[in-house]
Amino acid sequence: MSLHKFRIKAFEDLLDNEIIDLEQLRKLAFNGIPEDNGLRPLVWKILLNYIPPEKSSWESTLTKKRQLYNQFIDEIIVSPGGPSDHPLNNSPDSSWGTYFKDNEVLLQIDKDVRRLCPDIAFFQTATEFPCPVIVNSNGVKRLHKRVEQSVLNYSTLERRGLGVAKLSDERRRVDASGSYIPLKEGSEAHWEVVERMLFLYAKLNPGQGYVQGMNEIIGPIYHTFATTTHVEYRKYAEADCFFCFTNLMAEIRDFFIRTLDETESGINYMMNKLSVCVKENDRAVWDRLEKQELRPQYYSFRWLTLLLSQEFSLPDVERIWDSLFADSRRFHFLVAICCAMIMLVRESLLSGDFASNVKLLQNFPPMDVSLILNKAVELVKY
């Protein structure tokens, strides 16, 4: 039996148990989850606490959650108006007021999802399971239609290393600018599905709303669920992805909230942990970066907040996330991966000046992720 088939059998044997041994599942998943037989989507659903370890509860849990998601679509993606309402109504209860306010959020989401993972064709292509309520509504419930009715000139945010945005004005041309084009009535592209999930998330989480970068977090989860060979998982990829994303955001949302930057769950705390990790494991590199005043904020803000989703190809990101989701000390291993990345380019860093080192870390070179993960395992102190 090949090693690959042996690993598939190990997962399937474990998942056949009536109550899944989470510790054993984490150990298996930490070393990578095979894509065969819908294993990765299923294991991610367990590791992200979407379905419980008790196998007998899976069907009822999934049915309930998928029905709830359809309810969200029916109740939240609505058209404004009514017999006593009109666009100029300034009442706080006016559905038009909510509609216009929602459009501000939607404009940002729309810009981000139209360029999600441009190096692969997946998000531009049609889903085989479009939402019938949406795609057969003569455009009324299509979110991108609302955006098209808004201003055509807009500022687009381009991430540059820090995660700090650089503003540039451009005219919205879905062909020349590289933005994805919506599909015709009766069908929808995968990016339109992602747009809907993010809009619903923003509406259901008003305290946080939508923050740029969330599209990079939801993208790999949805891609994993929507491309599996398991037909049922593909059919319900949208609803399942939404709840897995919601659970993941509950764990990392503090990264996106500026007022919590200095807390133990905030991003500055995480960047400091990375700096300490480098100092403890490669003092020469740490000294070099300190001397150059090359702070972790210049490169690791994006690494940490987006769970490295911008630094590697999508298949590599999904492999890294197998380990991150399997880590019982959530995101402790993320710091080790980031430290390993720095150590694996140490020769370049030690010989480079400030400018070349910033460029290197902000545009991390292609590398076999197994090398990075193996190095990170060496660094982890449990």
PDB file of C-alpha atoms in Angstrom, residues 109-377:
ATOM      1  CA  ILE A 109     -16.777  43.666  -0.624  1.00  0.00           C
ATOM      2  CA  ASP A 110     -17.502  43.760  -4.357  1.00  0.00           C
ATOM      3  CA  LYS A 111     -14.120  45.322  -5.158  1.00  0.00           C
ATOM      4  CA  ASP A 112     -12.291  42.689  -3.132  1.00  0.00           C
ATOM      5  CA  VAL A 113     -14.074  39.560  -4.361  1.00  0.00           C
ATOM      6  CA  ARG A 114     -13.874  40.523  -8.041  1.00  0.00           C
ATOM      7  CA  ARG A 115     -10.113  39.953  -7.841  1.00  0.00           C
ATOM      8  CA  LEU A 116      -9.959  36.988  -5.483  1.00  0.00           C
ATOM      9  CA  CYS A 117      -7.126  34.544  -6.320  1.00  0.00           C
ATOM     10  CA  PRO A 118      -6.537  35.920  -9.848  1.00  0.00           C
ATOM     11  CA  ASP A 119      -3.889  33.267 -10.569  1.00  0.00           C
ATOM     12  CA  ILE A 120      -6.577  30.560 -10.836  1.00  0.00           C
ATOM     13  CA  ALA A 121      -9.756  30.498 -12.937  1.00  0.00           C
ATOM     14  CA  PHE A 122     -11.996  28.987 -10.250  1.00  0.00           C
ATOM     15  CA  PHE A 123     -13.640  32.121  -8.830  1.00  0.00           C
ATOM     16  CA  GLN A 124     -14.534  33.440 -12.291  1.00  0.00           C
ATOM     17  CA  THR A 125     -16.305  30.240 -13.330  1.00  0.00           C
ATOM     18  CA  ALA A 126     -19.948  29.303 -12.792  1.00  0.00           C
ATOM     19  CA  THR A 127     -21.002  27.325  -9.746  1.00  0.00           C
ATOM     20  CA  GLU A 128     -22.877  24.123 -10.541  1.00  0.00           C
ATOM     21  CA  PHE A 129     -25.230  24.859  -7.632  1.00  0.00           C
ATOM     22  CA  PRO A 130     -26.382  28.506  -7.986  1.00  0.00           C
ATOM     23  CA  CYS A 131     -28.817  29.878  -5.425  1.00  0.00           C
ATOM     24  CA  PRO A 132     -32.201  29.726  -7.236  1.00  0.00           C
ATOM     25  CA  VAL A 133     -33.761  32.495  -5.126  1.00  0.00           C
ATOM     26  CA  ILE A 134     -30.977  34.840  -6.213  1.00  0.00           C
ATOM     27  CA  VAL A 135     -30.247  33.921  -9.821  1.00  0.00           C
ATOM     28  CA  ASN A 136     -33.889  33.790 -10.899  1.00  0.00           C
ATOM     29  CA  SER A 137     -34.909  37.124  -9.366  1.00  0.00           C
ATOM     30  CA  ASN A 138     -34.515  39.174 -12.584  1.00  0.00           C
ATOM     31  CA  GLY A 139     -31.522  40.852 -10.979  1.00  0.00           C
ATOM     32  CA  VAL A 140     -33.463  42.158  -7.982  1.00  0.00           C
ATOM     33  CA  LYS A 141     -31.493  40.171  -5.404  1.00  0.00           C
ATOM     34  CA  ARG A 142     -28.170  40.111  -7.255  1.00  0.00           C
ATOM     35  CA  LEU A 143     -25.763  42.019  -5.023  1.00  0.00           C
ATOM     36  CA  HIS A 144     -23.475  43.100  -7.848  1.00  0.00           C
ATOM     37  CA  LYS A 145     -26.469  44.827  -9.490  1.00  0.00           C
ATOM     38  CA  ARG A 146     -26.670  47.151  -6.498  1.00  0.00           C
ATOM     39  CA  VAL A 147     -23.001  47.965  -6.906  1.00  0.00           C
ATOM     40  CA  GLU A 148     -23.369  48.641 -10.628  1.00  0.00           C
ATOM     41  CA  GLN A 149     -25.997  51.235  -9.811  1.00  0.00           C
ATOM     42  CA  SER A 150     -23.481  53.047  -7.602  1.00  0.00           C
ATOM     43  CA  VAL A 151     -20.682  55.349  -8.699  1.00  0.00           C
ATOM     44  CA  LEU A 152     -18.397  54.039 -11.446  1.00  0.00           C
ATOM     45  CA  ASN A 153     -15.400  56.044 -10.301  1.00  0.00           C
ATOM     46  CA  TYR A 154     -14.096  54.695  -7.046  1.00  0.00           C
ATOM     47  CA  SER A 155     -10.966  54.190  -5.050  1.00  0.00           C
ATOM     48  CA  THR A 156      -9.548  50.751  -5.029  1.00  0.00           C
ATOM     49  CA  LEU A 157      -7.427  49.518  -2.168  1.00  0.00           C
ATOM     50  CA  GLU A 158      -4.214  47.790  -3.064  1.00  0.00           C
ATOM     51  CA  ARG A 159      -2.437  45.991  -0.271  1.00  0.00           C
ATOM     52  CA  ARG A 160       1.243  46.760  -0.076  1.00  0.00           C
ATOM     53  CA  GLY A 161       3.214  44.643   2.375  1.00  0.00           C
ATOM     54  CA  LEU A 162       2.213  46.333   5.600  1.00  0.00           C
ATOM     55  CA  GLY A 163      -1.393  45.537   5.144  1.00  0.00           C
ATOM     56  CA  VAL A 164      -1.738  49.299   5.095  1.00  0.00           C
ATOM     57  CA  ALA A 165      -3.722  50.368   2.083  1.00  0.00           C
ATOM     58  CA  LYS A 166      -2.519  52.591  -0.709  1.00  0.00           C
ATOM     59  CA  LEU A 167      -5.355  54.401  -2.439  1.00  0.00           C
ATOM     60  CA  SER A 168      -5.503  54.799  -6.177  1.00  0.00           C
ATOM     61  CA  ASP A 169      -8.417  56.017  -8.272  1.00  0.00           C
ATOM     62  CA  GLU A 170      -9.366  54.002 -11.269  1.00  0.00           C
ATOM     63  CA  ARG A 171     -12.364  53.677 -13.532  1.00  0.00           C
ATOM     64  CA  ARG A 172     -14.224  50.450 -13.015  1.00  0.00           C
ATOM     65  CA  ARG A 173     -13.771  48.403 -16.171  1.00  0.00           C
ATOM     66  CA  VAL A 174     -14.484  44.776 -15.552  1.00  0.00           C
ATOM     67  CA  ASP A 175     -12.624  43.790 -18.703  1.00  0.00           C
ATOM     68  CA  ALA A 176      -9.421  45.857 -18.756  1.00  0.00           C
ATOM     69  CA  SER A 177      -8.889  46.185 -15.001  1.00  0.00           C
ATOM     70  CA  GLY A 178      -8.949  42.473 -14.348  1.00  0.00           C
ATOM     71  CA  SER A 179     -12.141  42.507 -12.260  1.00  0.00           C
ATOM     72  CA  TYR A 180     -14.391  39.484 -12.701  1.00  0.00           C
ATOM     73  CA  ILE A 181     -17.554  39.810 -14.767  1.00  0.00           C
ATOM     74  CA  PRO A 182     -20.946  38.743 -13.315  1.00  0.00           C
ATOM     75  CA  LEU A 183     -22.707  35.889 -15.094  1.00  0.00           C
ATOM     76  CA  LYS A 184     -26.119  36.108 -16.740  1.00  0.00           C
ATOM     77  CA  GLU A 185     -29.530  35.449 -15.202  1.00  0.00           C
ATOM     78  CA  GLY A 186     -29.911  31.857 -14.079  1.00  0.00           C
ATOM     79  CA  SER A 187     -26.263  31.319 -13.184  1.00  0.00           C
ATOM     80  CA  GLU A 188     -23.611  32.866 -10.967  1.00  0.00           C
ATOM     81  CA  ALA A 189     -19.843  32.770 -10.605  1.00  0.00           C
ATOM     82  CA  HIS A 190     -18.100  31.532  -7.480  1.00  0.00           C
ATOM     83  CA  TRP A 191     -16.949  35.076  -6.629  1.00  0.00           C
ATOM     84  CA  GLU A 192     -20.609  36.136  -6.508  1.00  0.00           C
ATOM     85  CA  VAL A 193     -21.254  33.373  -3.953  1.00  0.00           C
ATOM     86  CA  VAL A 194     -18.329  34.642  -1.863  1.00  0.00           C
ATOM     87  CA  GLU A 195     -19.711  38.190  -2.116  1.00  0.00           C
ATOM     88  CA  ARG A 196     -23.062  36.997  -0.741  1.00  0.00           C
ATOM     89  CA  MET A 197     -21.452  35.172   2.193  1.00  0.00           C
ATOM     90  CA  LEU A 198     -19.357  38.191   3.158  1.00  0.00           C
ATOM     91  CA  PHE A 199     -22.354  40.527   2.895  1.00  0.00           C
ATOM     92  CA  LEU A 200     -24.420  38.267   5.148  1.00  0.00           C
ATOM     93  CA  TYR A 201     -21.523  38.027   7.600  1.00  0.00           C
ATOM     94  CA  ALA A 202     -21.222  41.826   7.726  1.00  0.00           C
ATOM     95  CA  LYS A 203     -24.960  42.181   8.323  1.00  0.00           C
ATOM     96  CA  LEU A 204     -25.024  39.530  11.057  1.00  0.00           C
ATOM     97  CA  ASN A 205     -21.921  40.936  12.783  1.00  0.00           C
ATOM     98  CA  PRO A 206     -22.560  44.696  12.886  1.00  0.00           C
ATOM     99  CA  GLY A 207     -20.023  45.216  15.692  1.00  0.00           C
ATOM    100  CA  GLN A 208     -17.260  44.190  13.328  1.00  0.00           C
ATOM    101  CA  GLY A 209     -18.786  44.348   9.873  1.00  0.00           C
ATOM    102  CA  TYR A 210     -16.608  43.681   6.840  1.00  0.00           C
ATOM    103  CA  VAL A 211     -12.893  44.404   6.963  1.00  0.00           C
ATOM    104  CA  GLN A 212     -10.684  44.204   3.906  1.00  0.00           C
ATOM    105  CA  GLY A 213      -8.826  40.919   3.948  1.00  0.00           C
ATOM    106  CA  MET A 214     -11.748  38.783   5.074  1.00  0.00           C
ATOM    107  CA  ASN A 215     -12.183  37.801   1.429  1.00  0.00           C
ATOM    108  CA  GLU A 216      -8.727  36.194   1.585  1.00  0.00           C
ATOM    109  CA  ILE A 217      -9.781  34.158   4.640  1.00  0.00           C
ATOM    110  CA  ILE A 218     -13.083  32.882   3.240  1.00  0.00           C
ATOM    111  CA  GLY A 219     -11.672  32.145  -0.252  1.00  0.00           C
ATOM    112  CA  PRO A 220      -9.609  29.018   0.556  1.00  0.00           C
ATOM    113  CA  ILE A 221     -12.389  27.545   2.731  1.00  0.00           C
ATOM    114  CA  TYR A 222     -14.970  27.969  -0.018  1.00  0.00           C
ATOM    115  CA  HIS A 223     -12.586  26.658  -2.688  1.00  0.00           C
ATOM    116  CA  THR A 224     -11.922  23.539  -0.585  1.00  0.00           C
ATOM    117  CA  PHE A 225     -15.640  22.853  -0.128  1.00  0.00           C
ATOM    118  CA  ALA A 226     -16.713  23.702  -3.691  1.00  0.00           C
ATOM    119  CA  THR A 227     -14.071  21.651  -5.532  1.00  0.00           C
ATOM    120  CA  THR A 228     -14.230  18.379  -3.607  1.00  0.00           C
ATOM    121  CA  THR A 229     -15.222  15.153  -5.354  1.00  0.00           C
ATOM    122  CA  HIS A 230     -17.984  14.705  -2.744  1.00  0.00           C
ATOM    123  CA  VAL A 231     -21.169  15.932  -4.478  1.00  0.00           C
ATOM    124  CA  GLU A 232     -23.171  16.725  -1.332  1.00  0.00           C
ATOM    125  CA  TYR A 233     -20.316  18.827   0.066  1.00  0.00           C
ATOM    126  CA  ARG A 234     -20.152  20.770  -3.209  1.00  0.00           C
ATOM    127  CA  LYS A 235     -23.922  21.276  -3.236  1.00  0.00           C
ATOM    128  CA  TYR A 236     -23.902  22.834   0.229  1.00  0.00           C
ATOM    129  CA  ALA A 237     -20.487  24.480  -0.043  1.00  0.00           C
ATOM    130  CA  GLU A 238     -21.919  27.978   0.456  1.00  0.00           C
ATOM    131  CA  ALA A 239     -23.829  27.334   3.682  1.00  0.00           C
ATOM    132  CA  ASP A 240     -21.126  25.101   5.165  1.00  0.00           C
ATOM    133  CA  CYS A 241     -18.382  27.568   4.271  1.00  0.00           C
ATOM    134  CA  PHE A 242     -20.332  30.458   5.799  1.00  0.00           C
ATOM    135  CA  PHE A 243     -20.550  28.816   9.223  1.00  0.00           C
ATOM    136  CA  CYS A 244     -16.958  27.539   9.158  1.00  0.00           C
ATOM    137  CA  PHE A 245     -15.780  31.043   8.222  1.00  0.00           C
ATOM    138  CA  THR A 246     -17.920  32.534  11.008  1.00  0.00           C
ATOM    139  CA  ASN A 247     -16.359  30.150  13.536  1.00  0.00           C
ATOM    140  CA  LEU A 248     -12.845  30.894  12.302  1.00  0.00           C
ATOM    141  CA  MET A 249     -13.478  34.653  12.444  1.00  0.00           C
ATOM    142  CA  ALA A 250     -14.664  34.274  16.042  1.00  0.00           C
ATOM    143  CA  GLU A 251     -11.141  33.040  16.794  1.00  0.00           C
ATOM    144  CA  ILE A 252      -9.137  35.600  14.790  1.00  0.00           C
ATOM    145  CA  ARG A 253     -11.492  38.603  14.745  1.00  0.00           C
ATOM    146  CA  ASP A 254      -9.315  40.453  17.269  1.00  0.00           C
ATOM    147  CA  PHE A 255      -6.632  40.663  14.556  1.00  0.00           C
ATOM    148  CA  PHE A 256      -9.039  42.890  12.619  1.00  0.00           C
ATOM    149  CA  ILE A 257     -10.088  45.153  15.507  1.00  0.00           C
ATOM    150  CA  ARG A 258      -7.681  48.050  15.975  1.00  0.00           C
ATOM    151  CA  THR A 259      -8.684  48.806  19.559  1.00  0.00           C
ATOM    152  CA  LEU A 260      -7.541  45.298  20.550  1.00  0.00           C
ATOM    153  CA  ASP A 261      -4.108  45.517  18.879  1.00  0.00           C
ATOM    154  CA  GLU A 262      -2.249  45.523  22.207  1.00  0.00           C
ATOM    155  CA  THR A 263      -4.270  42.796  23.922  1.00  0.00           C
ATOM    156  CA  GLU A 264      -3.100  39.188  24.140  1.00  0.00           C
ATOM    157  CA  SER A 265      -5.359  38.273  21.234  1.00  0.00           C
ATOM    158  CA  GLY A 266      -4.448  41.361  19.183  1.00  0.00           C
ATOM    159  CA  ILE A 267      -2.152  41.626  16.178  1.00  0.00           C
ATOM    160  CA  ASN A 268       0.648  43.601  17.872  1.00  0.00           C
ATOM    161  CA  TYR A 269       0.951  40.899  20.518  1.00  0.00           C
ATOM    162  CA  MET A 270       1.267  38.295  17.753  1.00  0.00           C
ATOM    163  CA  MET A 271       3.926  40.324  15.924  1.00  0.00           C
ATOM    164  CA  ASN A 272       5.874  40.670  19.148  1.00  0.00           C
ATOM    165  CA  LYS A 273       5.689  36.889  19.658  1.00  0.00           C
ATOM    166  CA  LEU A 274       7.149  36.455  16.182  1.00  0.00           C
ATOM    167  CA  SER A 275      10.001  38.843  16.980  1.00  0.00           C
ATOM    168  CA  VAL A 276      10.772  36.930  20.185  1.00  0.00           C
ATOM    169  CA  CYS A 277      10.671  33.637  18.267  1.00  0.00           C
ATOM    170  CA  VAL A 278      13.226  34.928  15.741  1.00  0.00           C
ATOM    171  CA  LYS A 279      15.428  36.301  18.546  1.00  0.00           C
ATOM    172  CA  GLU A 280      15.434  32.956  20.365  1.00  0.00           C
ATOM    173  CA  ASN A 281      16.095  30.837  17.271  1.00  0.00           C
ATOM    174  CA  ASP A 282      18.331  32.982  15.050  1.00  0.00           C
ATOM    175  CA  ARG A 283      19.971  35.805  16.945  1.00  0.00           C
ATOM    176  CA  ALA A 284      22.095  36.875  13.963  1.00  0.00           C
ATOM    177  CA  VAL A 285      19.029  37.502  11.784  1.00  0.00           C
ATOM    178  CA  TRP A 286      17.199  39.230  14.640  1.00  0.00           C
ATOM    179  CA  ASP A 287      20.204  41.526  15.230  1.00  0.00           C
ATOM    180  CA  ARG A 288      20.371  42.316  11.518  1.00  0.00           C
ATOM    181  CA  LEU A 289      16.681  43.244  11.315  1.00  0.00           C
ATOM    182  CA  GLU A 290      16.948  45.283  14.534  1.00  0.00           C
ATOM    183  CA  LYS A 291      19.985  47.169  13.254  1.00  0.00           C
ATOM    184  CA  GLN A 292      18.121  47.975  10.048  1.00  0.00           C
ATOM    185  CA  GLU A 293      15.017  48.910  12.091  1.00  0.00           C
ATOM    186  CA  LEU A 294      13.067  46.477   9.941  1.00  0.00           C
ATOM    187  CA  ARG A 295      10.089  45.942  12.220  1.00  0.00           C
ATOM    188  CA  PRO A 296       7.706  42.961  12.013  1.00  0.00           C
ATOM    189  CA  GLN A 297       4.933  45.463  11.196  1.00  0.00           C
ATOM    190  CA  TYR A 298       6.555  45.998   7.786  1.00  0.00           C
ATOM    191  CA  TYR A 299       5.880  42.446   6.609  1.00  0.00           C
ATOM    192  CA  SER A 300       4.208  40.187   9.176  1.00  0.00           C
ATOM    193  CA  PHE A 301       0.977  42.151   9.656  1.00  0.00           C
ATOM    194  CA  ARG A 302      -0.350  40.560   6.477  1.00  0.00           C
ATOM    195  CA  TRP A 303       1.194  37.163   7.192  1.00  0.00           C
ATOM    196  CA  LEU A 304      -0.537  36.897  10.558  1.00  0.00           C
ATOM    197  CA  THR A 305      -3.903  38.560   9.949  1.00  0.00           C
ATOM    198  CA  LEU A 306      -4.548  36.653   6.711  1.00  0.00           C
ATOM    199  CA  LEU A 307      -3.060  33.340   7.932  1.00  0.00           C
ATOM    200  CA  LEU A 308      -0.479  33.440   5.105  1.00  0.00           C
ATOM    201  CA  SER A 309      -3.204  33.262   2.444  1.00  0.00           C
ATOM    202  CA  GLN A 310      -1.460  35.970   0.367  1.00  0.00           C
ATOM    203  CA  GLU A 311       2.040  34.523   0.516  1.00  0.00           C
ATOM    204  CA  PHE A 312       1.527  31.149  -1.173  1.00  0.00           C
ATOM    205  CA  SER A 313      -0.454  29.476  -3.948  1.00  0.00           C
ATOM    206  CA  LEU A 314      -3.944  28.274  -3.027  1.00  0.00           C
ATOM    207  CA  PRO A 315      -3.015  24.555  -2.761  1.00  0.00           C
ATOM    208  CA  ASP A 316      -0.114  25.481  -0.478  1.00  0.00           C
ATOM    209  CA  VAL A 317      -2.372  27.702   1.654  1.00  0.00           C
ATOM    210  CA  GLU A 318      -4.832  24.836   2.077  1.00  0.00           C
ATOM    211  CA  ARG A 319      -2.000  22.532   3.136  1.00  0.00           C
ATOM    212  CA  ILE A 320      -0.743  25.104   5.675  1.00  0.00           C
ATOM    213  CA  TRP A 321      -4.279  25.517   7.005  1.00  0.00           C
ATOM    214  CA  ASP A 322      -4.527  21.762   7.628  1.00  0.00           C
ATOM    215  CA  SER A 323      -1.814  22.280  10.260  1.00  0.00           C
ATOM    216  CA  LEU A 324      -3.192  25.578  11.581  1.00  0.00           C
ATOM    217  CA  PHE A 325      -6.714  24.212  12.079  1.00  0.00           C
ATOM    218  CA  ALA A 326      -5.312  21.052  13.666  1.00  0.00           C
ATOM    219  CA  ASP A 327      -3.248  23.025  16.188  1.00  0.00           C
ATOM    220  CA  SER A 328      -4.988  22.733  19.564  1.00  0.00           C
ATOM    221  CA  ARG A 329      -3.128  25.868  20.699  1.00  0.00           C
ATOM    222  CA  ARG A 330      -4.744  27.852  17.943  1.00  0.00           C
ATOM    223  CA  PHE A 331      -2.287  29.967  15.917  1.00  0.00           C
ATOM    224  CA  HIS A 332       0.646  29.166  18.195  1.00  0.00           C
ATOM    225  CA  PHE A 333       1.963  27.245  15.185  1.00  0.00           C
ATOM    226  CA  LEU A 334       1.325  30.231  12.875  1.00  0.00           C
ATOM    227  CA  VAL A 335       4.063  32.181  14.661  1.00  0.00           C
ATOM    228  CA  ALA A 336       6.445  29.215  14.235  1.00  0.00           C
ATOM    229  CA  ILE A 337       5.679  29.049  10.480  1.00  0.00           C
ATOM    230  CA  CYS A 338       6.405  32.773  10.093  1.00  0.00           C
ATOM    231  CA  CYS A 339       9.651  32.396  12.041  1.00  0.00           C
ATOM    232  CA  ALA A 340      10.630  29.424   9.860  1.00  0.00           C
ATOM    233  CA  MET A 341      10.003  31.512   6.730  1.00  0.00           C
ATOM    234  CA  ILE A 342      12.421  34.157   7.985  1.00  0.00           C
ATOM    235  CA  MET A 343      15.066  31.608   8.942  1.00  0.00           C
ATOM    236  CA  LEU A 344      14.881  29.883   5.557  1.00  0.00           C
ATOM    237  CA  VAL A 345      15.896  33.124   3.788  1.00  0.00           C
ATOM    238  CA  ARG A 346      18.480  34.041   6.445  1.00  0.00           C
ATOM    239  CA  GLU A 347      21.460  34.185   4.037  1.00  0.00           C
ATOM    240  CA  SER A 348      19.685  36.740   1.865  1.00  0.00           C
ATOM    241  CA  LEU A 349      18.625  38.747   4.925  1.00  0.00           C
ATOM    242  CA  LEU A 350      22.129  38.772   6.407  1.00  0.00           C
ATOM    243  CA  SER A 351      23.638  40.043   3.154  1.00  0.00           C
ATOM    244  CA  GLY A 352      20.820  42.375   2.107  1.00  0.00           C
ATOM    245  CA  ASP A 353      20.264  46.059   2.852  1.00  0.00           C
ATOM    246  CA  PHE A 354      17.042  47.469   4.318  1.00  0.00           C
ATOM    247  CA  ALA A 355      15.318  47.960   0.953  1.00  0.00           C
ATOM    248  CA  SER A 356      16.122  44.506  -0.430  1.00  0.00           C
ATOM    249  CA  ASN A 357      15.155  42.828   2.859  1.00  0.00           C
ATOM    250  CA  VAL A 358      11.795  44.594   3.019  1.00  0.00           C
ATOM    251  CA  LYS A 359      11.141  43.586  -0.584  1.00  0.00           C
ATOM    252  CA  LEU A 360      12.132  39.980   0.140  1.00  0.00           C
ATOM    253  CA  LEU A 361       9.831  39.653   3.155  1.00  0.00           C
ATOM    254  CA  GLN A 362       6.919  41.481   1.545  1.00  0.00           C
ATOM    255  CA  ASN A 363       7.207  39.253  -1.554  1.00  0.00           C
ATOM    256  CA  PHE A 364       8.238  35.941  -0.070  1.00  0.00           C
ATOM    257  CA  PRO A 365       9.944  33.739  -2.707  1.00  0.00           C
ATOM    258  CA  PRO A 366       8.320  30.513  -3.942  1.00  0.00           C
ATOM    259  CA  MET A 367       9.359  27.611  -1.760  1.00  0.00           C
ATOM    260  CA  ASP A 368       8.305  24.052  -0.998  1.00  0.00           C
ATOM    261  CA  VAL A 369       5.922  24.533   1.934  1.00  0.00           C
ATOM    262  CA  SER A 370       6.893  21.173   3.395  1.00  0.00           C
ATOM    263  CA  LEU A 371      10.348  22.656   4.071  1.00  0.00           C
ATOM    264  CA  ILE A 372       8.738  25.564   5.907  1.00  0.00           C
ATOM    265  CA  LEU A 373       6.355  23.358   7.901  1.00  0.00           C
ATOM    266  CA  ASN A 374       9.120  20.913   8.867  1.00  0.00           C
ATOM    267  CA  LYS A 375      11.284  23.812  10.046  1.00  0.00           C
ATOM    268  CA  ALA A 376       8.342  25.252  11.997  1.00  0.00           C
ATOM    269  CA  VAL A 377       7.803  21.921  13.775  1.00  0.00           C
TER     270      VAL A 377
END
